Short mmCIF file of C-alpha atoms and ligand atoms in Angstrom, two decimals:
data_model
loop_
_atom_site.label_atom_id
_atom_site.label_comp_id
_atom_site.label_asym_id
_atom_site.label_seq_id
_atom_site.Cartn_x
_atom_site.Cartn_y
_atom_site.Cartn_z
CA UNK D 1 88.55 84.59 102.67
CA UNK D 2 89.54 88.35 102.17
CA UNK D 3 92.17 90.61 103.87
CA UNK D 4 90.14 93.93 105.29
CA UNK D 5 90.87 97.34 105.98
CA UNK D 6 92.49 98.24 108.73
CA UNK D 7 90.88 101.11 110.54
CA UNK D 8 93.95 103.78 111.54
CA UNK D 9 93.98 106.11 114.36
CA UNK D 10 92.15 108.79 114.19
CA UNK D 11 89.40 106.64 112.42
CA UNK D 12 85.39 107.60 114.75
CA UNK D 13 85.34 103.73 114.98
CA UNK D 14 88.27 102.88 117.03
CA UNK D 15 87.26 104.99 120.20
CA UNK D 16 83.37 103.55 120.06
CA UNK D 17 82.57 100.66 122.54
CA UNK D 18 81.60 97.91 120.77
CA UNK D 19 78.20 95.70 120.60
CA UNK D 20 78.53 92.40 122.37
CA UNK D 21 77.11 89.25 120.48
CA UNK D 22 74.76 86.88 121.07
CA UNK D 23 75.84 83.15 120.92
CA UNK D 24 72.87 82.22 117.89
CA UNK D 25 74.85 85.42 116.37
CA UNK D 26 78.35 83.78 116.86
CA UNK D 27 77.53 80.63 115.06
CA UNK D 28 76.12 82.76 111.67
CA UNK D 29 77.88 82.06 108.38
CA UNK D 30 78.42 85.93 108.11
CA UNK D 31 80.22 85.99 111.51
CA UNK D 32 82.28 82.85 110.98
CA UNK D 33 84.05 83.98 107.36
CA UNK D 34 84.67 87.61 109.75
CA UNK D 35 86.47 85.48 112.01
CA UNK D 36 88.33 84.10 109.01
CA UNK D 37 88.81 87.41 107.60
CA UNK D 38 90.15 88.77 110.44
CA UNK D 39 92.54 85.79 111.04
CA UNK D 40 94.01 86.36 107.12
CA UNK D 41 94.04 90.04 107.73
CA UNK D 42 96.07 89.61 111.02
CA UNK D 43 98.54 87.04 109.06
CA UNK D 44 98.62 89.75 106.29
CA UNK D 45 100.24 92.52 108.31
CA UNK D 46 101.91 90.04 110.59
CA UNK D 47 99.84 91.02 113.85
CA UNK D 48 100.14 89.11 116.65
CA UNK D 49 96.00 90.40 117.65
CA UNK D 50 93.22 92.03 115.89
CA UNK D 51 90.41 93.48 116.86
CA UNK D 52 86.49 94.13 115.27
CA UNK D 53 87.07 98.09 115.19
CA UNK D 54 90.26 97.56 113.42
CA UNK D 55 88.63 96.18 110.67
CA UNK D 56 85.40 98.74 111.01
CA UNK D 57 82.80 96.15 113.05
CA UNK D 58 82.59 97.24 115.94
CA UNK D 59 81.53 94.51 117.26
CA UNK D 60 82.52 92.48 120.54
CA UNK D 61 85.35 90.53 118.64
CA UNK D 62 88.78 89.89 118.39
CA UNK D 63 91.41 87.41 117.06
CA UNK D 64 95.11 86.55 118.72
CA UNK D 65 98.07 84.11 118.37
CA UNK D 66 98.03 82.86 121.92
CA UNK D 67 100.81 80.42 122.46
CA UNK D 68 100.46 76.84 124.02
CA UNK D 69 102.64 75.40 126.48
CA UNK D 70 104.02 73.15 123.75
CA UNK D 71 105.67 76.68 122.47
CA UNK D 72 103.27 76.50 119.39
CA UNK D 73 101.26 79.68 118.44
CA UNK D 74 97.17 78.89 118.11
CA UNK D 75 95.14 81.99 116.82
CA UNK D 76 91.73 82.13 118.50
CA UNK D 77 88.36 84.43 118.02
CA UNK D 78 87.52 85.88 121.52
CA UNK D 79 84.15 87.16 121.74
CA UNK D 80 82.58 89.10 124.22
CA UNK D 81 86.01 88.69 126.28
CA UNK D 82 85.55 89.50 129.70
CA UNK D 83 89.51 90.06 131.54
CA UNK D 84 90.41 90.14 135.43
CA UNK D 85 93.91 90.83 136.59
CA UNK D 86 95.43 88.05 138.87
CA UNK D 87 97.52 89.22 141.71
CA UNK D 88 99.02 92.98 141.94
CA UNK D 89 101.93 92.51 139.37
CA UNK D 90 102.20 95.13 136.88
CA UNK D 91 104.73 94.89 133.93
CA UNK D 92 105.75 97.89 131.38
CA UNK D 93 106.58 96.43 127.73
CA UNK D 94 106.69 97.47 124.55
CA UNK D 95 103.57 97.47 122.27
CA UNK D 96 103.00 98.49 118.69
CA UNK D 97 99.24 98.39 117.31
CA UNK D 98 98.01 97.90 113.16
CA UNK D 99 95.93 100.76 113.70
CA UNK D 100 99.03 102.91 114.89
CA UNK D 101 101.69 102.16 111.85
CA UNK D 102 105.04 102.20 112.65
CA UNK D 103 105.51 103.31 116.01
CA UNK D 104 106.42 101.54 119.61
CA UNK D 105 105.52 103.14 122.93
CA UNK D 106 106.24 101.10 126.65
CA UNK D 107 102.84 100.66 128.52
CA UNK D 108 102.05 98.99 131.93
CA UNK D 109 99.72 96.11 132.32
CA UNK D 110 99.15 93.56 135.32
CA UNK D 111 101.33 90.42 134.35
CA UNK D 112 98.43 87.92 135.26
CA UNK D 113 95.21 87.61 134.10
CA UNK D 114 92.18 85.62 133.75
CA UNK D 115 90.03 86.07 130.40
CA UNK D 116 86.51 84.80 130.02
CA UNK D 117 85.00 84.71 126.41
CA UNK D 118 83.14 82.87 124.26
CA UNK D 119 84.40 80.09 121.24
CA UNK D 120 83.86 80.52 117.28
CA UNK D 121 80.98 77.89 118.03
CA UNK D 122 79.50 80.67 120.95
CA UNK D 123 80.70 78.25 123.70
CA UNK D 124 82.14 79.85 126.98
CA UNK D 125 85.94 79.10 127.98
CA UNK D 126 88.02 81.13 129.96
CA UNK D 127 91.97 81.08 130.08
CA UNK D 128 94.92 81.99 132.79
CA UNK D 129 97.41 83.72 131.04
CA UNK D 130 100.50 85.70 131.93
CA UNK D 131 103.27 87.73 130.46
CA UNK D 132 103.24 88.60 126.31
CA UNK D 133 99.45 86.47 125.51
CA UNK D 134 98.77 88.52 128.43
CA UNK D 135 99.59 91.79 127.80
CA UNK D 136 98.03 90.49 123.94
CA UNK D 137 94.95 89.80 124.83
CA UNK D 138 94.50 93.11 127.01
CA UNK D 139 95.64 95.22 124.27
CA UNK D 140 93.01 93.94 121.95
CA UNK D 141 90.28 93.72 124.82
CA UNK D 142 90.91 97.71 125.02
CA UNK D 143 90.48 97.87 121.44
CA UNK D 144 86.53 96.94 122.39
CA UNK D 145 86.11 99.77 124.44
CA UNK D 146 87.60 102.68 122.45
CA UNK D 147 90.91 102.80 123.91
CA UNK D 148 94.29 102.82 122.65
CA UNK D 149 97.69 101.76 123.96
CA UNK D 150 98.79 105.37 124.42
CA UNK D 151 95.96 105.86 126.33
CA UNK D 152 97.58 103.23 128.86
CA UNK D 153 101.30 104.95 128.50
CA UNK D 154 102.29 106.82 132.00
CA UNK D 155 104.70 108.56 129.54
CA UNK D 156 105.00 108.94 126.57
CA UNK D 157 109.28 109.02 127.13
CA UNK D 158 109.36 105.93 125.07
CA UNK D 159 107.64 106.28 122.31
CA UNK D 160 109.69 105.78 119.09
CA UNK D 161 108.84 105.23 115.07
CA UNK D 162 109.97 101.44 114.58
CA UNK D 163 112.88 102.29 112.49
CA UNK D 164 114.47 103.77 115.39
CA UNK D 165 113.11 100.93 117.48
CA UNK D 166 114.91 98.41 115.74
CA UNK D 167 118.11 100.55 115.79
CA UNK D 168 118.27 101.53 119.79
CA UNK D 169 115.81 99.09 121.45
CA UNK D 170 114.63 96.34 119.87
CA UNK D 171 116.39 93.01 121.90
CA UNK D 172 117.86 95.23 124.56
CA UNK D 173 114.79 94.96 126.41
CA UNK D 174 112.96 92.06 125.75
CA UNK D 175 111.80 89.69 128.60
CA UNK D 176 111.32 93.05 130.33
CA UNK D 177 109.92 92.08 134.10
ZN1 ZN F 201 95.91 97.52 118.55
#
């Protein structure tokens, strides 16, 4: 396995939309040590999500720690993920990105959602999630189509360099409904 370069803002490759994959494409050797890759790259910099055009493939791909209903966290490959909000709920929470260093910013996002995908094999599951895995697995689905969690922001009010996060915000506002 190898930890990649992570793409930063400003980089042509994280505003393209990405190529979706074929299943035969999913189950290549090449593609499965990317999915590794990306899964030691995302432990690396101690991301909770990471997507293909962080990491300069842009490519229909990304990895998250979801966690279970036994509290445990399982990262999982997503490919070609497919989301649909549930219901009308819309929550605003903080976000931070690997391809944005060091800042925060507060962004909306419905609460519930339903996300359709395929496995590291190129098998089709789909998955109800609400709240953070949520909010997770829309962040990095945007990251597929060339947008950004500013992009999302209805202000940019709260945006603040993580120093200053952990100083004036960080655990005032978690669980944020
Ligand atoms: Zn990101």
């Amino acid at each position: 396995m190898a930890i990649l370069k992570v793409a930063q803002m400003g980089h042509p490759v994280l505003r393209k939309k990405a190529k979706a994959l074929e299943p035969t494409e999913v189950r290549t050797a090449p593609f499965q040590k990317l999915i590794d890759d990306m899964m030691e790259t995302m432990h690396e910099y101690a991301g909770i999500g990471l997507a293909g055009p962080q990491v300069h493939e842009s490519l229909r791909l990304f990895v998250a720690g979801i966690e279970q209903p036994d509290g445990s966290l399982r990262v999982m490959p997503f490919v070609n993920p497919e989301v649909t909000p549930l219901g009308t709920v819309t929550t605003e929470d903080w976000e931070g990105c690997l391809s944005i260093p060091d800042i925060r910013g507060r962004v909306p996002r419905p609460d519930r959602i339903v996300v359709r995908a395929l496995d590291r094999r190129g098998k089709p599951f789909e998955m109800e999630l609400s709240g953070y895995p949520a909010r997770v697995v829309q962040h990095e689905t945007d990251h597929l189509d060339g947008v950004l969690f500013f992009d999302r922001m209805t202000s940019l009010a709260s945006l603040t360099y993580l120093e200053e996060y952990s100083r004036f915000w960080r655990g005032h506002d978690e669980d944020n409904d």
